[in-house]
Amino acid sequence: MNHGTSLLWKRRALSSLSSTRRGLPKEKMSENGMMSRPKVLTIDTINPTVKKVEYAVRGPIVQRAVELERELSEGMKKPFAEVIKANIGDAHAMGQQPITFFRQVLALCSYPELLSDSSFPEDAKSRACRILNSCGGNSMGAYSASQGIDSVRQDVARYIERRDGGVPCDPDNIYLTTGASDGIVTMLKLLVCGEGATRTGVMISIPQYPLYSAALAELGAVQINYYLNEEKCWSLDIDELQRALNEARLYCNPRALCIINPGNPTGQVQTRECIEDVIRFAAKERLFLMADEVYQDNVYAEGCQFHSFKKVLFEMGPEYSETVELASFHSTSKCYMGECGFRGGYMEIINMDDDVKAQLTKLLSVRLCSPVPGQALMDLVVNPPQPGEPSYERFIKERTATLSALAEKAKLTEQVLNTVDGISCNPVQGAMYSFPRITIPEKAIQEAKKLGQQPDMFYCMKMLEETGICLVPGSGFGQKEGTYHFRMTILPPTDKLKILLNSVKEFHQRFTQQYS
């Protein structure tokens, strides 16, 4: 061993000794004789809050569904011809067609040379020109202001004023976001602080959309569960809110109340009276209100109507409209649009402290801006073709057809599932999901426990393996102890939805017989 080699080994020995003293993993000799260093990032050294994050709609069942699709494509024999994914509200993936006008304008914005093409209607061209003129360098490839393109925020404000019967809306209170999720998580970041008994608590409905539980886990906040009343069509009860709040104040500092209306995964539409009660509750208990209203165009049941929290708040008078802090959220991903991939959305803030508002703008500036194509699409959603414009009739026809089909599928889902002994399904009043309750035999519950699974996870995984139907177990959304559910979308085309529902019906009957 020469002098240089000797020094090298001494250094490695000293390094190994130093690592041992610091409690770090020792370097190991690899097969080729080289020293291999341990990973800086391991499952034991990552941010511990990340390991607490769960997101049911893309969890183990969906991963298995992807594997099954691959196996089918490789020619493996299964008891089904295809996998039907009814686990997530991805409208276009389920066959819903995009709105022609939206895609025309986006095409023109993406490739302005098409503005000279006579096959595009003039109103689509004028919208595209207006959007491009608002972009840096007249290109959607440029960054926008952190809060979003000025003209788009102005159009959003006008849309909100029309929707809410003339209640004023200031464009400066509008923030364009990367889908509604981005706005929701950003607001939670502003709200979360404290340690121990002073940690921020956030009230969320159970069942809930897993974005909320995942974000709260990542931020180290306290999740405060309030239960929706399944026996009363998933209604929200103020006494239940009070119970949850009073209990939570013993171990955290509740600061925010989240409402999803229309509901996900439960499909209920809150009444105006309920919204008024919630606003009074938030005012009395000094809670920041977060209104997730991304399904505001998805209302199907007779007698149901969407009421925005902002409209009701202002109609309740200055006692509330000048004091209650509110953030409301909308998106291009749901309703009749279904444009999930463009990640467009907005949030409106009401009664936010000016200094906090400055911090919100700063926080959003860190990610520069939301995707500009998503901002452009949001502009088209809030400023669609108007009567007398060339694209109006086609737009109305496509919009009406999509919403009518969803209403038909909502009713079909409820009717078919309620014919199955052991399945109970509330009316799908709005949104695009059903959350039926299922009876699982005790023998199956014990089998699930042996496998370390929740009973409804066991149920849904068995269904996937036998039928190719991909649903999400209710345990991924939260549910009352001793009850079991699954969530399914109503998005598949009607003919495929009928196949799906019949497969669920037949599976449940077999499953019950097998484990009885």
XYZ file of C-alpha atoms in Angstrom:
516
model
C 0.000 0.000 0.000
C 1.600 3.315 -1.073
C 1.549 6.494 1.022
C -1.437 8.014 -0.860
C -3.568 4.889 -0.474
C -2.680 4.721 3.219
C -3.863 8.302 3.752
C -7.118 7.563 1.889
C -7.948 4.620 4.153
C -7.082 6.653 7.266
C -9.480 9.379 6.146
C -12.246 6.832 5.523
C -11.666 5.288 8.954
C -11.794 8.712 10.622
C -14.929 9.573 8.647
C -16.593 6.318 9.733
C -15.606 6.966 13.368
C -16.942 10.532 13.141
C -20.231 9.275 11.675
C -20.557 6.740 14.467
C -20.012 9.409 17.091
C -22.658 11.624 15.469
C -25.144 8.760 15.319
C -25.063 8.692 11.502
C -25.215 5.449 9.456
C -21.780 3.944 8.714
C -20.463 3.834 5.167
C -20.584 0.360 3.648
C -18.324 -1.447 1.183
C -20.128 -2.075 -2.105
C -19.621 -5.161 -4.312
C -17.064 -3.361 -6.496
C -14.906 -2.520 -3.474
C -15.935 1.143 -3.338
C -17.281 2.745 -0.202
C -21.045 3.435 -0.554
C -22.506 6.285 1.409
C -25.925 6.037 3.089
C -28.801 8.025 1.597
C -29.288 11.528 2.946
C -33.048 11.041 2.608
C -34.574 7.828 3.946
C -38.012 6.892 5.222
C -36.667 7.564 8.720
C -35.244 10.999 7.901
C -37.961 12.571 5.730
C -40.330 15.184 7.118
C -42.494 13.113 9.509
C -45.667 15.021 8.590
C -45.360 13.749 5.004
C -45.740 10.166 6.218
C -49.051 11.120 7.830
C -50.496 12.317 4.523
C -53.069 10.017 2.913
C -55.076 10.584 -0.250
C -57.689 7.906 -0.696
C -58.867 8.739 -4.223
C -55.419 7.777 -5.554
C -54.573 5.157 -2.939
C -53.803 1.397 -3.031
C -56.993 0.433 -4.874
C -56.218 2.810 -7.720
C -52.642 1.543 -7.886
C -53.978 -2.003 -8.185
C -56.415 -0.858 -10.880
C -53.487 0.452 -12.922
C -51.728 -2.903 -12.506
C -54.851 -4.737 -13.674
C -55.066 -2.523 -16.761
C -51.473 -3.397 -17.598
C -52.120 -7.097 -17.052
C -55.149 -6.969 -19.354
C -53.098 -5.216 -22.041
C -50.509 -8.002 -21.769
C -53.187 -10.605 -22.462
C -53.730 -11.934 -18.957
C -57.176 -13.440 -18.454
C -59.474 -11.715 -15.978
C -63.167 -12.129 -15.089
C -63.768 -8.758 -16.819
C -62.837 -7.119 -20.108
C -61.862 -3.678 -18.789
C -61.214 -1.690 -15.641
C -63.826 1.008 -15.003
C -62.377 3.736 -12.796
C -65.156 5.402 -10.849
C -62.815 6.560 -8.103
C -62.164 10.165 -9.057
C -64.086 13.123 -10.481
C -62.082 13.254 -13.709
C -64.857 14.043 -16.173
C -62.975 13.884 -19.468
C -61.237 10.647 -18.494
C -64.742 9.228 -18.062
C -65.782 10.297 -21.563
C -67.353 13.721 -20.962
C -66.731 15.908 -23.997
C -65.071 19.324 -23.673
C -67.007 22.491 -24.452
C -66.147 23.439 -28.028
C -65.910 27.198 -27.439
C -63.450 26.761 -24.574
C -61.124 24.600 -26.629
C -61.369 26.880 -29.654
C -60.265 29.920 -27.671
C -57.480 28.003 -25.955
C -56.262 26.745 -29.333
C -56.210 30.299 -30.661
C -54.347 31.528 -27.592
C -51.811 28.713 -27.849
C -51.227 29.193 -31.588
C -52.193 32.753 -32.570
C -51.516 32.053 -36.257
C -54.945 30.375 -36.214
C -56.579 33.790 -35.775
C -56.541 34.093 -39.566
C -58.355 30.752 -39.955
C -61.942 31.354 -41.104
C -63.186 28.122 -39.498
C -63.034 29.729 -36.032
C -66.026 31.861 -34.976
C -65.445 35.574 -34.495
C -66.420 35.602 -30.811
C -63.789 32.934 -30.106
C -61.207 35.085 -31.891
C -62.172 38.232 -29.992
C -61.941 36.380 -26.644
C -58.531 35.010 -27.611
C -57.270 38.463 -28.613
C -58.460 39.964 -25.326
C -56.693 37.266 -23.324
C -53.477 37.517 -25.359
C -53.442 41.308 -25.058
C -53.474 40.815 -21.281
C -50.461 38.473 -21.377
C -46.846 39.584 -21.285
C -45.541 39.752 -24.837
C -49.035 38.733 -26.025
C -48.129 35.126 -25.182
C -49.607 32.553 -22.800
C -46.024 31.408 -22.307
C -45.268 34.479 -20.187
C -45.633 34.678 -16.426
C -48.623 36.618 -15.162
C -48.868 38.742 -12.029
C -48.835 36.534 -8.920
C -52.473 37.310 -8.169
C -53.421 36.494 -11.765
C -54.094 38.340 -15.019
C -55.890 41.623 -14.268
C -58.543 41.263 -16.989
C -59.385 37.724 -15.873
C -59.813 38.834 -12.250
C -62.091 41.617 -13.460
C -64.193 39.083 -15.389
C -64.352 36.811 -12.327
C -65.565 39.755 -10.227
C -68.306 40.573 -12.741
C -69.337 36.901 -12.832
C -69.657 36.802 -9.032
C -71.744 39.991 -9.063
C -74.123 38.458 -11.643
C -74.296 35.151 -9.778
C -75.019 36.856 -6.461
C -77.686 39.245 -7.713
C -75.593 42.403 -7.716
C -73.608 41.949 -4.487
C -70.424 43.971 -5.193
C -67.164 42.150 -5.879
C -63.754 43.817 -5.879
C -61.274 42.312 -8.390
C -58.543 43.017 -5.841
C -60.138 40.321 -3.641
C -59.820 37.725 -6.424
C -56.804 35.400 -6.586
C -56.376 33.049 -9.549
C -55.150 29.670 -8.359
C -53.920 26.316 -9.612
C -57.309 24.682 -9.290
C -59.326 25.200 -6.119
C -56.920 22.941 -4.203
C -54.102 25.475 -4.456
C -56.233 28.217 -2.916
C -57.487 25.958 -0.130
C -53.994 24.829 0.869
C -52.684 28.409 0.693
C -55.396 29.630 3.063
C -54.648 26.784 5.469
C -50.968 27.799 5.444
C -51.980 31.277 6.590
C -54.193 29.902 9.349
C -51.959 27.238 10.888
C -49.735 28.216 13.811
C -49.027 27.369 17.452
C -47.846 24.285 19.322
C -49.396 21.876 21.773
C -52.740 23.123 23.083
C -52.378 26.307 20.998
C -52.037 24.472 17.684
C -54.547 25.583 15.077
C -57.605 23.375 14.705
C -59.613 23.279 11.487
C -63.178 21.939 11.411
C -63.919 19.663 8.461
C -66.981 17.606 7.612
C -66.979 13.835 7.931
C -67.221 12.351 5.357
C -64.694 14.781 3.853
C -62.683 15.271 0.702
C -59.180 13.916 1.521
C -57.457 17.114 0.344
C -58.384 18.624 3.700
C -57.108 15.840 5.949
C -53.943 15.503 3.833
C -53.175 19.235 3.922
C -53.811 19.460 7.671
C -51.519 16.478 8.305
C -48.762 18.004 6.188
C -49.071 21.370 7.944
C -49.150 19.810 11.409
C -52.585 21.240 12.199
C -55.353 19.586 14.217
C -58.250 18.062 12.281
C -61.565 18.682 14.032
C -64.244 16.326 12.747
C -67.904 17.262 12.614
C -70.260 14.588 11.299
C -72.869 15.099 8.603
C -76.238 13.473 9.306
C -76.634 10.536 6.922
C -80.189 9.844 8.104
C -81.179 13.359 6.948
C -79.536 13.218 3.527
C -76.102 14.222 4.830
C -77.396 17.480 6.287
C -75.253 19.749 8.470
C -76.403 20.199 12.053
C -75.354 23.218 14.147
C -75.565 21.224 17.392
C -72.992 18.830 15.929
C -70.737 21.758 15.004
C -70.987 23.028 18.580
C -70.200 19.586 20.029
C -67.098 19.224 17.850
C -65.914 22.750 18.654
C -66.386 22.457 22.409
C -64.471 19.173 22.555
C -61.661 20.494 20.350
C -61.082 23.576 22.518
C -59.802 21.263 25.247
C -56.720 20.359 23.176
C -56.267 22.927 20.350
C -57.184 26.397 19.122
C -60.016 26.085 16.551
C -59.660 28.881 13.985
C -61.416 27.786 10.782
C -64.543 26.020 9.559
C -64.558 24.337 6.135
C -67.788 23.671 4.234
C -68.085 21.792 0.928
C -71.287 22.754 -0.902
C -72.482 20.909 -2.954
C -70.893 18.097 -1.008
C -68.032 15.781 -1.858
C -68.232 12.803 -1.362
C -71.834 12.962 -0.166
C -73.590 14.931 -2.915
C -75.855 17.022 -0.647
C -76.823 20.647 -1.379
C -77.069 22.883 1.678
C -80.246 24.911 2.170
C -80.146 28.670 2.562
C -81.310 28.304 6.166
C -78.384 25.989 6.891
C -75.902 28.455 5.371
C -77.330 31.269 7.503
C -76.947 29.100 10.607
C -73.340 28.318 9.703
C -72.537 32.010 9.210
C -74.071 32.887 12.602
C -72.093 30.066 14.195
C -68.828 31.248 12.620
C -69.506 34.818 13.752
C -70.358 33.762 17.323
C -67.325 31.490 17.661
C -64.888 33.734 15.730
C -64.054 31.181 13.056
C -62.631 31.861 9.606
C -65.049 30.411 7.015
C -63.769 28.455 4.011
C -66.472 27.690 1.413
C -65.517 25.073 -1.171
C -68.056 25.751 -3.939
C -66.465 24.019 -6.942
C -69.678 22.075 -7.739
C -71.921 25.141 -7.809
C -73.346 24.294 -11.266
C -73.876 20.622 -10.337
C -77.328 20.708 -8.713
C -79.876 18.108 -9.831
C -82.546 17.354 -7.236
C -85.925 19.042 -7.403
C -86.257 21.737 -4.751
C -82.492 22.118 -4.354
C -80.663 25.318 -5.261
C -77.094 26.514 -4.921
C -76.650 29.507 -2.618
C -73.188 31.041 -2.411
C -71.897 31.785 1.076
C -70.910 35.274 -0.071
C -74.445 36.123 -1.285
C -76.095 34.864 1.899
C -73.485 36.606 4.035
C -74.241 39.994 2.473
C -77.995 39.490 2.543
C -77.762 38.895 6.307
C -76.692 42.514 6.794
C -73.654 44.472 7.999
C -73.510 42.664 11.346
C -72.156 39.690 9.382
C -71.081 41.048 5.966
C -68.620 43.473 7.548
C -67.140 41.119 10.127
C -67.148 37.433 9.099
C -63.920 36.450 7.345
C -64.639 34.267 4.317
C -62.656 32.622 1.542
C -64.644 30.916 -1.225
C -63.269 28.715 -3.983
C -64.232 27.741 -7.527
C -62.564 25.708 -10.269
C -62.569 24.850 -13.969
C -62.308 21.148 -13.095
C -65.928 20.319 -12.237
C -69.470 21.435 -13.165
C -70.130 21.107 -16.920
C -66.516 21.974 -17.814
C -64.598 19.038 -16.355
C -61.282 20.579 -17.448
C -59.235 19.039 -14.623
C -55.903 19.029 -16.441
C -55.747 22.782 -17.009
C -55.650 23.423 -13.239
C -57.643 26.642 -13.318
C -59.392 28.154 -10.322
C -59.968 31.210 -8.182
C -60.593 32.228 -4.608
C -62.352 35.316 -3.324
C -61.510 36.707 0.098
C -63.899 38.791 2.212
C -63.051 40.904 5.294
C -59.400 39.894 5.331
C -57.042 42.119 7.327
C -54.965 44.272 4.956
C -51.653 43.166 6.461
C -52.670 39.512 6.135
C -53.739 40.149 2.550
C -50.239 41.437 1.810
C -48.801 38.230 3.279
C -51.192 36.160 1.148
C -49.973 37.934 -1.992
C -46.383 37.341 -0.918
C -47.041 33.650 -0.302
C -48.589 33.246 -3.760
C -45.705 35.115 -5.378
C -43.315 32.369 -4.252
C -44.788 30.083 -6.902
C -44.763 33.010 -9.398
C -48.250 32.462 -10.799
C -50.858 29.820 -11.534
C -50.700 28.254 -15.040
C -51.696 30.905 -17.560
C -53.717 28.499 -19.770
C -55.722 27.647 -16.630
C -56.284 31.352 -16.002
C -57.450 31.783 -19.601
C -59.876 28.890 -19.208
C -61.205 30.368 -15.957
C -61.900 33.562 -17.887
C -63.987 31.633 -20.422
C -65.965 29.883 -17.664
C -66.941 33.202 -16.083
C -67.342 34.972 -19.438
C -68.905 32.403 -21.837
C -70.646 33.213 -25.142
C -73.549 35.639 -24.749
C -76.915 35.734 -26.577
C -76.434 37.027 -30.103
C -72.810 35.849 -30.386
C -71.979 33.161 -32.997
C -71.015 30.479 -30.451
C -73.912 30.995 -28.033
C -76.380 28.373 -29.290
C -73.772 25.628 -29.536
C -72.394 26.506 -26.098
C -75.831 26.367 -24.451
C -76.649 23.096 -26.205
C -73.414 21.425 -25.026
C -73.668 22.830 -21.487
C -77.311 21.763 -21.109
C -76.637 18.293 -22.513
C -73.773 17.679 -20.079
C -75.690 18.847 -16.999
C -78.852 16.990 -18.048
C -76.895 13.779 -18.502
C -75.354 14.186 -15.043
C -78.804 14.745 -13.513
C -80.084 11.599 -15.224
C -77.100 9.586 -13.995
C -77.498 10.920 -10.454
C -81.075 9.633 -10.341
C -80.130 6.322 -12.006
C -77.371 5.700 -9.454
C -79.673 6.279 -6.497
C -82.454 4.116 -7.973
C -80.317 1.101 -8.862
C -78.267 1.021 -5.654
C -81.393 1.222 -3.496
C -82.700 -1.997 -5.094
C -79.818 -3.924 -3.539
C -80.398 -5.549 -0.174
C -77.598 -4.273 2.063
C -76.929 -1.021 0.165
C -78.577 2.285 1.067
C -78.035 5.367 -1.097
C -79.164 8.915 -0.306
C -80.363 11.098 -3.201
C -77.479 12.580 -5.171
C -78.658 16.182 -4.939
C -75.527 17.686 -6.452
C -71.803 17.360 -7.233
C -70.856 14.162 -9.092
C -70.571 11.382 -6.522
C -72.618 8.874 -4.611
C -71.623 7.728 -1.104
C -73.838 4.705 -0.370
C -73.809 2.839 2.903
C -73.064 -0.871 2.708
C -73.701 -3.724 5.112
C -70.641 -5.964 5.486
C -71.085 -9.399 7.115
C -69.211 -10.034 10.363
C -67.232 -12.869 8.770
C -65.887 -10.437 6.140
C -65.058 -7.867 8.832
C -62.959 -10.458 10.671
C -61.248 -11.521 7.426
C -60.355 -7.879 6.743
C -58.879 -7.503 10.240
C -56.650 -10.536 9.670
C -55.298 -8.807 6.565
C -54.815 -5.525 8.398
C -57.411 -3.785 6.222
C -60.471 -1.679 6.887
C -63.608 -3.734 6.074
C -64.694 -1.396 3.275
C -61.169 -1.455 1.810
C -61.386 -5.266 1.810
C -64.806 -5.024 0.140
C -63.672 -2.577 -2.569
C -60.465 -4.505 -3.301
C -62.434 -7.735 -3.723
C -64.828 -5.923 -6.046
C -61.950 -4.613 -8.148
C -60.349 -8.058 -8.496
C -63.639 -9.737 -9.441
C -65.345 -7.072 -11.558
C -62.768 -4.497 -12.642
C -64.824 -1.766 -10.927
C -62.589 0.747 -9.105
C -64.333 2.515 -6.208
C -62.948 4.219 -3.090
C -63.709 2.851 0.403
C -65.573 5.175 2.732
C -62.804 4.866 5.317
C -60.687 7.068 3.053
C -63.151 9.938 3.594
C -64.105 9.293 7.209
C -67.360 7.809 8.473
C -69.137 7.114 11.732
C -67.724 4.224 13.730
C -69.334 0.927 12.730
C -70.633 2.178 9.361
C -69.180 1.346 5.964
C -69.480 3.120 2.622
C -67.874 3.533 -0.773
C -67.642 6.564 -3.026
C -68.256 6.302 -6.747
C -68.499 8.945 -9.418
C -71.597 9.258 -11.608
C -69.407 10.385 -14.532
C -69.166 7.290 -16.770
C -71.344 7.372 -19.912
C -74.875 6.153 -19.178
C -74.420 2.772 -20.878
C -71.188 2.134 -18.981
C -72.704 3.434 -15.730
C -75.514 0.866 -16.063
C -72.908 -1.891 -16.471
C -71.034 -0.545 -13.449
C -74.143 -0.404 -11.260
C -75.265 -3.892 -12.248
C -71.764 -5.215 -11.545
C -71.844 -3.601 -8.094
C -75.285 -5.112 -7.478
C -74.221 -8.622 -8.483
C -70.937 -8.402 -6.582
C -72.627 -7.290 -3.365
C -75.035 -10.211 -3.550
C -72.160 -12.696 -4.093
C -70.036 -11.081 -1.389
C -72.867 -11.243 1.153
C -73.571 -14.906 0.367
C -69.869 -15.801 0.531
C -69.345 -14.309 3.991
C -72.718 -15.035 5.582
